[in-house]
Short mmCIF file of C-alpha atoms in Angstrom, two decimals:
data_model
loop_
_atom_site.label_atom_id
_atom_site.label_comp_id
_atom_site.label_asym_id
_atom_site.label_seq_id
_atom_site.Cartn_x
_atom_site.Cartn_y
_atom_site.Cartn_z
CA UNK R 1 0.09 0.05 0.09
CA UNK R 2 2.55 2.24 1.05
CA UNK R 3 4.30 1.27 -2.05
CA UNK R 4 1.83 2.37 -4.34
CA UNK R 5 1.30 4.90 -2.38
CA UNK R 6 5.03 5.88 -3.10
CA UNK R 7 4.82 5.26 -6.70
CA UNK R 8 1.75 7.29 -7.20
CA UNK R 9 3.50 10.49 -5.38
CA UNK R 10 6.41 9.76 -7.31
CA UNK R 11 4.36 9.65 -10.84
CA UNK R 12 3.03 12.76 -9.78
CA UNK R 13 5.80 14.46 -8.91
CA UNK R 14 7.82 13.65 -12.21
CA UNK R 15 4.69 15.12 -13.84
CA UNK R 16 5.02 18.17 -11.79
CA UNK R 17 8.59 18.66 -12.52
CA UNK R 18 7.50 18.23 -16.37
CA UNK R 19 4.58 20.39 -15.99
CA UNK R 20 7.05 23.18 -13.84
CA UNK R 21 10.73 23.06 -15.01
CA UNK R 22 11.20 25.90 -12.80
CA UNK R 23 10.22 24.58 -9.58
CA UNK R 24 12.82 25.06 -6.45
CA UNK R 25 14.88 22.52 -5.33
CA UNK R 26 13.72 20.89 -2.19
CA UNK R 27 15.12 22.62 0.80
CA UNK R 28 18.07 21.20 2.27
CA UNK R 29 16.75 19.77 5.48
CA UNK R 30 13.78 17.07 4.04
CA UNK R 31 10.90 16.12 5.91
CA UNK R 32 11.83 12.64 8.08
CA UNK R 33 9.34 9.80 8.72
CA UNK R 34 10.76 7.59 11.40
CA UNK R 35 8.78 4.40 11.71
CA UNK R 36 8.04 3.05 15.09
CA UNK R 37 7.47 -0.64 15.34
CA UNK R 38 4.97 -0.09 18.99
CA UNK R 39 3.67 -2.65 21.88
CA UNK R 40 0.11 -2.84 21.28
CA UNK R 41 -0.01 -1.80 24.99
CA UNK R 42 1.46 1.46 23.82
CA UNK R 43 -0.99 2.17 21.87
CA UNK R 44 -2.12 5.15 23.75
CA UNK R 45 0.72 6.99 24.75
CA UNK R 46 2.44 7.10 21.08
CA UNK R 47 0.75 9.68 19.33
CA UNK R 48 0.98 11.42 22.46
CA UNK R 49 5.05 11.11 22.65
CA UNK R 50 5.06 11.74 18.76
CA UNK R 51 3.30 15.30 19.67
CA UNK R 52 5.86 15.82 22.05
CA UNK R 53 8.38 14.93 19.85
CA UNK R 54 7.30 17.09 16.71
CA UNK R 55 7.86 20.34 19.20
CA UNK R 56 11.02 19.09 20.27
CA UNK R 57 12.38 17.60 16.62
CA UNK R 58 10.00 19.63 14.09
CA UNK R 59 11.61 18.26 11.28
CA UNK R 60 10.66 14.42 12.36
CA UNK R 61 6.96 12.83 12.28
CA UNK R 62 6.13 9.10 14.03
CA UNK R 63 4.69 6.88 12.06
CA UNK R 64 3.33 3.89 14.14
CA UNK R 65 2.78 0.09 13.53
CA UNK R 66 1.18 -1.58 16.80
CA UNK R 67 1.35 -4.96 17.45
CA UNK R 68 1.95 -7.92 19.66
CA UNK R 69 5.69 -7.41 20.67
CA UNK R 70 6.21 -10.79 19.26
CA UNK R 71 5.10 -10.12 16.07
CA UNK R 72 6.76 -7.22 15.44
CA UNK R 73 9.84 -9.25 16.49
CA UNK R 74 8.59 -11.69 13.61
CA UNK R 75 8.50 -8.56 11.13
CA UNK R 76 11.58 -7.21 12.16
CA UNK R 77 12.98 -10.80 11.30
CA UNK R 78 11.43 -10.79 8.21
CA UNK R 79 13.21 -7.49 7.45
CA UNK R 80 10.46 -5.06 7.54
CA UNK R 81 11.23 -1.12 7.30
CA UNK R 82 11.71 0.00 10.60
CA UNK R 83 13.75 2.53 12.51
CA UNK R 84 12.50 2.33 16.08
CA UNK R 85 11.44 -0.95 18.10
CA UNK R 86 9.53 -0.55 21.20
CA UNK R 87 8.75 -3.81 22.70
CA UNK R 88 6.80 -4.57 25.74
CA UNK R 89 9.47 -6.28 27.39
CA UNK R 90 13.08 -7.03 27.31
CA UNK R 91 13.38 -10.57 26.25
CA UNK R 92 12.17 -9.87 23.04
CA UNK R 93 14.13 -7.27 21.63
CA UNK R 94 17.29 -8.78 23.28
CA UNK R 95 16.58 -11.77 20.93
CA UNK R 96 16.95 -10.07 17.94
CA UNK R 97 19.79 -7.52 19.44
CA UNK R 98 21.86 -11.20 19.82
CA UNK R 99 21.26 -11.51 16.07
CA UNK R 100 22.83 -8.36 15.79
CA UNK R 101 19.19 -6.93 13.77
CA UNK R 102 18.71 -4.18 16.29
CA UNK R 103 21.08 -2.03 19.13
CA UNK R 104 20.90 -3.46 22.70
CA UNK R 105 17.81 -2.57 24.28
CA UNK R 106 17.40 0.30 26.42
CA UNK R 107 14.63 0.27 29.41
CA UNK R 108 12.25 3.65 29.02
CA UNK R 109 9.09 2.70 31.04
CA UNK R 110 7.71 0.50 33.18
CA UNK R 111 4.31 -0.62 33.49
CA UNK R 112 1.95 -3.02 35.83
CA UNK R 113 0.06 -6.01 35.33
CA UNK R 114 -3.52 -4.92 36.25
CA UNK R 115 -6.97 -6.94 36.22
CA UNK R 116 -9.35 -4.78 34.06
CA UNK R 117 -12.92 -5.39 34.96
CA UNK R 118 -16.00 -5.18 32.04
CA UNK R 119 -18.16 -2.20 32.62
CA UNK R 120 -20.80 -3.67 31.34
CA UNK R 121 -21.24 -6.11 34.41
CA UNK R 122 -20.38 -5.76 38.08
CA UNK R 123 -19.65 -9.53 38.50
CA UNK R 124 -16.27 -8.72 39.21
CA UNK R 125 -15.90 -6.63 41.76
CA UNK R 126 -12.93 -7.90 43.86
CA UNK R 127 -10.21 -10.89 43.29
CA UNK R 128 -12.13 -13.20 45.19
CA UNK R 129 -15.15 -12.65 42.50
CA UNK R 130 -12.74 -14.16 39.73
CA UNK R 131 -12.53 -16.98 41.54
CA UNK R 132 -16.23 -17.63 40.99
CA UNK R 133 -17.78 -20.33 38.97
CA UNK R 134 -18.79 -19.17 35.65
CA UNK R 135 -16.69 -15.97 35.84
CA UNK R 136 -14.96 -15.29 32.19
CA UNK R 137 -11.42 -14.25 32.31
CA UNK R 138 -9.47 -13.44 28.92
CA UNK R 139 -5.58 -13.44 29.26
CA UNK R 140 -3.07 -13.36 26.98
CA UNK R 141 -1.48 -16.45 25.02
CA UNK R 142 2.06 -16.81 26.50
CA UNK R 143 3.87 -15.94 23.64
CA UNK R 144 2.45 -12.27 23.93
CA UNK R 145 4.74 -10.54 26.81
CA UNK R 146 1.62 -9.65 28.35
CA UNK R 147 0.45 -13.49 28.43
CA UNK R 148 4.18 -14.44 29.94
CA UNK R 149 3.36 -11.50 32.78
CA UNK R 150 -0.12 -13.25 33.52
CA UNK R 151 2.31 -16.47 34.20
CA UNK R 152 4.61 -14.84 36.54
CA UNK R 153 1.16 -13.15 37.77
CA UNK R 154 -0.09 -16.79 38.33
CA UNK R 155 2.47 -18.31 39.70
CA UNK R 156 2.55 -15.59 42.64
CA UNK R 157 -0.88 -16.66 43.54
CA UNK R 158 -1.94 -20.06 45.47
CA UNK R 159 -1.39 -22.80 43.09
CA UNK R 160 -5.12 -23.99 44.12
CA UNK R 161 -6.56 -20.26 42.90
CA UNK R 162 -3.95 -20.05 39.86
CA UNK R 163 -5.55 -23.50 38.58
CA UNK R 164 -8.87 -22.48 39.52
CA UNK R 165 -8.25 -18.97 37.62
CA UNK R 166 -7.00 -21.24 34.65
CA UNK R 167 -10.33 -22.83 34.51
CA UNK R 168 -11.77 -19.54 34.14
CA UNK R 169 -9.57 -18.10 31.27
CA UNK R 170 -12.14 -18.94 27.87
CA UNK R 171 -9.54 -16.43 25.63
CA UNK R 172 -5.74 -16.53 24.96
CA UNK R 173 -5.67 -13.12 22.95
CA UNK R 174 -2.85 -12.78 20.80
CA UNK R 175 -2.78 -9.13 21.68
CA UNK R 176 -3.39 -7.20 24.77
CA UNK R 177 -6.11 -4.90 22.26
CA UNK R 178 -8.18 -8.30 21.70
CA UNK R 179 -8.32 -8.88 25.56
CA UNK R 180 -9.19 -4.84 26.06
CA UNK R 181 -11.81 -5.57 23.07
CA UNK R 182 -13.54 -8.45 24.57
CA UNK R 183 -13.61 -6.97 27.93
CA UNK R 184 -14.91 -3.61 26.86
CA UNK R 185 -17.71 -5.68 24.97
CA UNK R 186 -18.56 -7.58 27.71
CA UNK R 187 -17.82 -10.91 26.48
CA UNK R 188 -14.99 -11.36 28.74
CA UNK R 189 -15.91 -10.14 33.05
CA UNK R 190 -12.14 -9.43 33.30
CA UNK R 191 -8.83 -9.68 31.33
CA UNK R 192 -6.04 -9.19 32.67
CA UNK R 193 -3.63 -6.45 30.75
CA UNK R 194 -1.56 -3.32 32.51
CA UNK R 195 -2.59 -0.84 34.44
CA UNK R 196 -2.26 1.95 31.63
CA UNK R 197 -5.14 0.34 30.35
CA UNK R 198 -7.26 -0.02 32.98
CA UNK R 199 -6.84 3.71 33.45
CA UNK R 200 -8.04 4.88 29.75
CA UNK R 201 -11.96 5.22 29.40
CA UNK R 202 -14.80 2.85 30.74
CA UNK R 203 -12.58 -0.60 32.63
CA UNK R 204 -12.84 -1.14 36.25
CA UNK R 205 -9.48 -1.39 37.74
CA UNK R 206 -9.55 -4.42 40.32
CA UNK R 207 -7.13 -4.49 42.90
CA UNK R 208 -4.67 -7.49 42.68
CA UNK R 209 -3.63 -9.60 45.99
CA UNK R 210 -1.21 -8.31 47.94
CA UNK R 211 2.11 -9.12 47.41
CA UNK R 212 1.62 -10.34 43.64
CA UNK R 213 2.13 -7.18 41.94
CA UNK R 214 4.23 -7.75 38.18
CA UNK R 215 6.14 -5.15 36.94
CA UNK R 216 6.42 -5.19 33.11
CA UNK R 217 9.62 -3.06 31.39
CA UNK R 218 9.29 -1.82 28.02
CA UNK R 219 12.83 -1.46 25.73
CA UNK R 220 13.41 0.96 22.76
CA UNK R 221 16.10 -0.02 20.82
CA UNK R 222 17.05 1.22 17.07
CA UNK R 223 17.14 -0.94 14.19
CA UNK R 224 20.06 -1.92 13.02
CA UNK R 225 19.15 -1.83 9.56
CA UNK R 226 17.06 1.36 9.97
CA UNK R 227 16.52 3.93 7.07
CA UNK R 228 17.17 7.10 8.84
CA UNK R 229 19.80 5.51 11.96
CA UNK R 230 20.81 8.56 12.92
CA UNK R 231 16.89 10.29 13.48
CA UNK R 232 16.26 7.27 15.34
CA UNK R 233 19.17 7.17 17.63
CA UNK R 234 18.10 10.91 18.02
CA UNK R 235 14.86 9.84 19.47
CA UNK R 236 15.79 7.22 21.55
CA UNK R 237 17.89 9.90 23.71
CA UNK R 238 14.79 12.28 23.95
CA UNK R 239 12.45 9.20 25.04
CA UNK R 240 14.70 8.73 28.01
CA UNK R 241 15.34 12.33 28.65
CA UNK R 242 12.25 14.79 30.90
CA UNK R 243 9.84 15.99 28.31
CA UNK R 244 9.18 12.21 27.25
CA UNK R 245 9.00 10.98 30.73
CA UNK R 246 6.25 13.55 31.72
CA UNK R 247 4.20 12.17 28.77
CA UNK R 248 4.65 8.51 29.67
CA UNK R 249 4.18 9.59 33.40
CA UNK R 250 0.59 11.15 32.19
CA UNK R 251 -0.38 8.13 31.05
CA UNK R 252 0.58 5.82 33.85
CA UNK R 253 3.74 4.66 33.17
CA UNK R 254 6.31 4.82 35.88
CA UNK R 255 9.95 5.02 34.56
CA UNK R 256 13.05 3.15 35.08
CA UNK R 257 15.64 4.22 37.88
CA UNK R 258 18.14 6.85 35.83
CA UNK O 1 4.10 -14.46 -36.35
CA UNK O 2 1.67 -12.64 -34.76
CA UNK O 3 -0.14 -16.12 -33.31
CA UNK O 4 3.45 -17.36 -32.21
CA UNK O 5 4.45 -14.19 -30.02
CA UNK O 6 0.60 -14.64 -29.03
CA UNK O 7 1.28 -18.38 -28.02
CA UNK O 8 4.50 -16.95 -26.09
CA UNK O 9 2.26 -14.33 -24.27
CA UNK O 10 -0.26 -16.68 -22.82
CA UNK O 11 2.57 -19.35 -21.96
CA UNK O 12 4.52 -16.48 -20.25
CA UNK O 13 1.35 -14.63 -18.16
CA UNK O 14 0.14 -18.44 -17.43
CA UNK O 15 3.40 -19.60 -16.00
CA UNK O 16 4.60 -16.46 -14.24
CA UNK O 17 0.34 -17.04 -12.71
CA UNK O 18 1.11 -20.67 -11.84
CA UNK O 19 4.62 -20.29 -10.39
CA UNK O 20 3.08 -17.59 -8.24
CA UNK O 21 0.50 -19.82 -6.79
CA UNK O 22 2.78 -22.82 -6.58
CA UNK O 23 5.84 -21.68 -4.93
CA UNK O 24 4.02 -20.33 -1.24
CA UNK O 25 2.78 -23.78 -1.42
CA UNK O 26 6.41 -25.33 -2.39
CA UNK O 27 8.19 -23.52 0.56
CA UNK O 28 5.84 -24.99 2.70
CA UNK O 29 6.35 -28.59 1.70
CA UNK O 30 10.26 -28.27 1.41
CA UNK O 31 10.13 -25.95 5.03
CA UNK O 32 8.44 -29.36 6.66
CA UNK O 33 10.72 -32.70 7.33
CA UNK O 34 8.92 -36.08 7.70
CA UNK O 35 11.25 -35.67 11.66
CA UNK O 36 9.15 -32.17 12.09
CA UNK O 37 6.29 -33.66 10.97
CA UNK O 38 6.07 -36.55 13.35
CA UNK O 39 7.16 -34.55 15.89
CA UNK O 40 4.40 -31.65 15.60
CA UNK O 41 1.94 -34.42 15.30
CA UNK O 42 3.29 -35.68 18.60
CA UNK O 43 2.12 -32.51 20.30
CA UNK O 44 -1.29 -32.37 22.56
CA UNK O 45 -2.18 -28.86 21.22
CA UNK O 46 -1.69 -29.66 17.60
CA UNK O 47 -3.53 -32.45 18.03
CA UNK O 48 -6.15 -30.65 19.77
CA UNK O 49 -6.09 -28.35 17.00
CA UNK O 50 -6.79 -30.47 14.87
CA UNK O 51 -9.87 -32.30 16.29
CA UNK O 52 -11.72 -29.16 16.86
CA UNK O 53 -10.81 -28.06 13.45
CA UNK O 54 -12.36 -31.08 11.72
CA UNK O 55 -15.36 -31.39 14.27
CA UNK O 56 -16.34 -27.62 13.84
CA UNK O 57 -15.47 -27.36 10.20
CA UNK O 58 -18.15 -30.64 9.39
CA UNK O 59 -20.82 -29.02 11.66
CA UNK O 60 -21.02 -25.50 10.15
CA UNK O 61 -20.60 -27.62 6.70
CA UNK O 62 -23.92 -29.63 7.92
CA UNK O 63 -25.87 -26.76 9.05
CA UNK O 64 -25.19 -24.52 6.17
CA UNK O 65 -26.17 -27.13 3.85
CA UNK O 66 -29.12 -28.03 5.99
CA UNK O 67 -30.52 -23.73 5.61
CA UNK O 68 -28.31 -23.13 2.53
CA UNK O 69 -29.75 -26.01 0.40
CA UNK O 70 -33.85 -24.66 0.93
CA UNK O 71 -32.59 -21.09 0.68
CA UNK O 72 -30.82 -21.81 -2.51
CA UNK O 73 -34.23 -24.13 -4.20
CA UNK O 74 -36.04 -21.32 -3.22
CA UNK O 75 -34.12 -18.80 -4.75
CA UNK O 76 -34.12 -20.88 -8.09
CA UNK O 77 -38.13 -21.72 -8.04
CA UNK O 78 -38.90 -18.31 -6.89
CA UNK O 79 -38.56 -15.36 -9.90
CA UNK O 80 -38.87 -12.10 -7.84
CA UNK O 81 -37.68 -8.76 -9.05
CA UNK O 82 -35.34 -8.87 -5.54
CA UNK O 83 -33.50 -12.19 -6.34
CA UNK O 84 -30.77 -10.62 -7.59
CA UNK O 85 -30.48 -8.21 -4.63
CA UNK O 86 -30.90 -11.04 -2.40
CA UNK O 87 -28.61 -13.62 -3.70
CA UNK O 88 -25.73 -10.46 -3.71
CA UNK O 89 -26.89 -9.72 0.38
CA UNK O 90 -26.58 -13.84 0.83
CA UNK O 91 -23.24 -13.93 -0.82
CA UNK O 92 -21.57 -10.94 0.39
CA UNK O 93 -20.06 -12.39 3.63
CA UNK O 94 -17.64 -14.41 1.20
CA UNK O 95 -16.16 -11.20 -0.31
CA UNK O 96 -16.19 -9.13 3.20
CA UNK O 97 -12.93 -8.91 5.25
CA UNK O 98 -13.24 -11.94 7.41
CA UNK O 99 -12.39 -9.48 10.41
CA UNK O 100 -15.50 -7.74 9.46
CA UNK O 101 -17.35 -10.83 9.55
CA UNK O 102 -16.19 -11.50 13.07
CA UNK O 103 -16.89 -8.21 14.22
CA UNK O 104 -20.59 -8.32 13.20
CA UNK O 105 -21.22 -11.44 14.08
CA UNK O 106 -19.45 -10.06 17.99
CA UNK O 107 -22.55 -6.81 17.38
CA UNK O 108 -24.78 -9.56 16.65
CA UNK O 109 -24.64 -12.26 19.05
CA UNK O 110 -22.30 -11.09 21.68
CA UNK O 111 -23.64 -10.87 25.43
CA UNK O 112 -24.59 -7.22 25.43
CA UNK O 113 -25.68 -6.67 21.78
CA UNK O 114 -28.17 -7.25 19.86
CA UNK O 115 -29.36 -10.71 20.53
CA UNK O 116 -27.69 -11.65 23.30
CA UNK O 117 -29.66 -10.41 25.88
CA UNK O 118 -32.62 -12.13 24.57
CA UNK O 119 -30.78 -15.44 24.13
CA UNK O 120 -29.49 -14.86 27.93
CA UNK O 121 -33.25 -14.01 29.45
CA UNK O 122 -34.03 -17.60 27.35
CA UNK O 123 -31.30 -19.07 29.64
CA UNK O 124 -28.90 -19.58 27.06
CA UNK O 125 -24.62 -19.24 27.79
CA UNK O 126 -22.83 -16.59 25.79
CA UNK O 127 -22.09 -17.79 22.53
CA UNK O 128 -18.95 -15.86 22.09
CA UNK O 129 -15.70 -17.27 22.97
CA UNK O 130 -17.32 -20.64 22.51
CA UNK O 131 -17.08 -23.41 20.14
CA UNK O 132 -20.44 -22.64 19.18
CA UNK O 133 -19.26 -19.46 17.94
CA UNK O 134 -16.25 -21.37 15.67
CA UNK O 135 -18.94 -22.45 14.18
CA UNK O 136 -20.52 -19.13 13.53
CA UNK O 137 -18.06 -17.55 12.33
CA UNK O 138 -16.88 -20.64 9.67
CA UNK O 139 -20.91 -20.93 9.04
CA UNK O 140 -20.54 -17.36 8.24
CA UNK O 141 -17.83 -16.96 5.90
CA UNK O 142 -17.88 -20.16 4.02
CA UNK O 143 -21.54 -20.57 3.44
CA UNK O 144 -21.67 -18.47 0.48
CA UNK O 145 -19.79 -21.01 -1.29
CA UNK O 146 -21.89 -23.63 -0.58
CA UNK O 147 -25.15 -20.86 -1.43
CA UNK O 148 -23.59 -20.29 -5.09
CA UNK O 149 -22.76 -23.99 -6.07
CA UNK O 150 -26.15 -25.40 -4.79
CA UNK O 151 -27.89 -22.83 -7.24
CA UNK O 152 -26.25 -24.19 -10.00
CA UNK O 153 -26.54 -27.35 -9.21
CA UNK O 154 -30.52 -26.87 -8.47
CA UNK O 155 -30.82 -24.14 -11.63
CA UNK O 156 -29.33 -27.06 -13.86
CA UNK O 157 -31.86 -29.14 -13.07
CA UNK O 158 -34.11 -29.31 -16.44
CA UNK O 159 -37.34 -27.87 -15.71
CA UNK O 160 -39.33 -30.67 -18.45
CA UNK O 161 -38.10 -33.20 -16.15
CA UNK O 162 -39.99 -30.87 -13.43
CA UNK O 163 -43.08 -30.62 -15.63
CA UNK O 164 -42.76 -33.99 -16.33
CA UNK O 165 -42.79 -35.44 -12.93
CA UNK O 166 -45.53 -33.21 -11.67
CA UNK O 167 -47.66 -34.18 -14.89
CA UNK O 168 -47.15 -37.96 -13.42
CA UNK O 169 -48.93 -37.04 -10.16
CA UNK O 170 -45.34 -36.26 -8.12
CA UNK O 171 -45.81 -33.06 -5.56
CA UNK O 172 -43.33 -31.11 -5.12
CA UNK O 173 -41.88 -32.67 -1.86
CA UNK O 174 -41.72 -36.21 -3.95
CA UNK O 175 -40.23 -34.43 -7.14
CA UNK O 176 -37.34 -32.61 -4.66
CA UNK O 177 -36.53 -35.90 -3.26
CA UNK O 178 -36.89 -38.22 -5.89
CA UNK O 179 -35.89 -36.03 -8.75
CA UNK O 180 -34.24 -32.84 -8.18
CA UNK O 181 -31.99 -34.19 -5.35
CA UNK O 182 -30.33 -36.98 -7.14
CA UNK O 183 -30.11 -34.95 -10.26
CA UNK O 184 -28.05 -32.22 -8.19
CA UNK O 185 -26.27 -34.60 -5.79
CA UNK O 186 -22.55 -34.22 -7.73
CA UNK O 187 -22.98 -30.18 -7.52
CA UNK O 188 -24.08 -30.13 -4.05
CA UNK O 189 -21.53 -32.93 -2.42
CA UNK O 190 -18.58 -31.03 -4.61
CA UNK O 191 -20.04 -27.48 -2.93
CA UNK O 192 -20.09 -28.72 0.70
CA UNK O 193 -16.67 -30.50 0.14
CA UNK O 194 -15.10 -26.39 -0.87
CA UNK O 195 -17.45 -24.83 1.96
CA UNK O 196 -16.10 -27.85 4.72
CA UNK O 197 -12.28 -26.48 3.01
CA UNK O 198 -13.40 -22.71 3.57
CA UNK O 199 -14.47 -23.46 6.39
CA UNK O 200 -11.56 -25.06 7.89
CA UNK O 201 -9.32 -22.35 6.71
CA UNK O 202 -11.68 -19.30 8.52
CA UNK O 203 -9.26 -17.25 10.47
CA UNK O 204 -10.50 -13.68 10.82
CA UNK O 205 -13.62 -13.85 12.16
CA UNK O 206 -12.50 -17.12 14.18
CA UNK O 207 -9.89 -14.92 16.52
CA UNK O 208 -12.94 -12.11 16.61
CA UNK O 209 -15.53 -13.69 17.87
CA UNK O 210 -14.51 -16.93 19.21
CA UNK O 211 -11.07 -16.07 20.69
CA UNK O 212 -8.36 -18.67 21.26
CA UNK O 213 -7.90 -21.15 23.70
CA UNK O 214 -6.43 -24.61 23.25
CA UNK O 215 -8.66 -27.66 23.30
CA UNK O 216 -11.63 -24.99 23.59
CA UNK O 217 -11.63 -22.53 20.32
CA UNK O 218 -8.34 -23.20 18.89
CA UNK O 219 -8.76 -24.18 15.51
CA UNK O 220 -5.53 -25.10 13.31
CA UNK O 221 -5.58 -21.46 11.74
CA UNK O 222 -5.47 -19.88 15.62
CA UNK O 223 -2.74 -22.53 16.30
CA UNK O 224 -1.01 -21.19 13.39
CA UNK O 225 -1.38 -17.37 14.11
CA UNK O 226 -0.46 -17.55 17.57
CA UNK O 227 2.69 -19.97 17.18
CA UNK O 228 4.51 -18.80 14.17
CA UNK O 229 6.60 -16.22 15.49
CA UNK O 230 7.73 -18.60 18.26
CA UNK O 231 7.49 -21.88 16.63
CA UNK O 232 8.08 -21.66 13.11
CA UNK O 233 8.63 -25.49 13.10
CA UNK O 234 4.98 -26.54 14.55
CA UNK O 235 3.52 -23.78 12.58
CA UNK O 236 4.94 -25.26 9.42
CA UNK O 237 4.02 -28.54 10.32
CA UNK O 238 0.26 -27.41 11.41
CA UNK O 239 -0.31 -25.84 7.62
CA UNK O 240 1.50 -28.52 6.20
CA UNK O 241 -1.51 -31.03 7.83
CA UNK O 242 -4.14 -28.32 6.89
CA UNK O 243 -2.94 -27.92 3.13
CA UNK O 244 -3.45 -31.55 2.80
CA UNK O 245 -6.71 -31.85 4.47
CA UNK O 246 -7.65 -28.76 1.83
CA UNK O 247 -5.74 -30.54 -0.79
CA UNK O 248 -8.21 -33.93 -0.10
CA UNK O 249 -11.17 -32.20 0.25
CA UNK O 250 -10.85 -29.95 -2.96
CA UNK O 251 -9.62 -32.96 -5.02
CA UNK O 252 -12.69 -34.88 -3.62
CA UNK O 253 -14.87 -32.20 -4.58
CA UNK O 254 -13.80 -31.89 -8.41
CA UNK O 255 -14.23 -36.08 -8.55
CA UNK O 256 -18.15 -35.22 -7.07
CA UNK O 257 -18.31 -32.92 -9.62
CA UNK O 258 -17.22 -35.69 -12.18
CA UNK O 259 -14.46 -33.86 -13.41
CA UNK O 260 -11.15 -35.53 -14.69
CA UNK O 261 -8.30 -35.61 -11.57
#
């Protein structure tokens, strides 16, 4: 699609060039579009980051591609054109870094595993309600970072309760988006997602049992074959600075210790 | 000279297209070794997915036949102004992106959507995120293939034969059972097999409406979709199995239609 658009714009540019040979040459600093591959749970914060960054660097626009981090890994492996990879964990970009496909990942934000309850019914008001027969729970598949964190959370619970919760699971989704979608519609009574997801519209936050908090680390790396390597590196430096930190905190993320 | 050029162009274009179709299939087959296939077949997750796929695709096909065969017959018999519009509407789900079909199913049968509250009042369990949802998704996406095949098969029954049957005193029910069904049988069977193969491959609507849980709603395509990034060998083995099953169904469909293999 982008390719076709490029071809079309390209042809139009050529046509325009033919019609108006006196057209001035493009400005010295051409606007750059950075391709950002971002974990699905960053869907809400990346536009805010993008807006803040366009004030810091007016010549650079962010173009985001959201998916489950494991999908993005596969896309980078397949040679997709990307400048920056923002993963919902550290393992995935580390795997790519070991293969020389991205630079070593740097943690730029932290999140927490959270229980999101549907606004459509009041079935799940506390953690105990999840254990009730008939409760419909959705999580992420274990291939997805959010699914891995969910597994870590279950492992912190008494084993009988963890087994009961596993029986309550009606779907293991391929991304956090899938979990949130099903909880919002009320097809599931609750889902395991991130605190930042629960904060945004409509979902109810159900506190986790004490002592079972699971922290999620978001890691950023520049892609080795990035079309705009210098701009990508500059964006990553900005991402760990105070302006980006404020945007991330506003969205409910925590920041790693400097 | 121009004829030779035409012949060359024909062969070149046909070869390019055939190569485009054959290459991905070949790549999958080359990627799977007998050892990895055997290993995949020993994994319980793969078996659960295969079993669920076979079961749901068969159920979906039978249910489609039960509803779409009468519909095709009615559409064949009754010449109304709305027939073209109606047929287009009924075939639309096959042309839609399956994700749109899945979204439509969620908004129709979801617990808090169009029909859901009424179903709940009738004491029925939720439909979404269950094996029943898998079957409904497959029916919606694959059903139009059977409807189209059934209409072609039924329309091919010569009207003279129907008139003769009526003259000889047979009622509509008898004519349908004794004349129409046997004559249309090859086309109907072929259509059912193609529908089954399409149902087997359904993914987009299933993921949205039925979710993905091994042993509950995870079909072969959803297992491939979820595992391919982390376990490519298992995904390729499942793909090859799916490929063989679909190829078998399509070959059988051609056979039913009386075409040469």
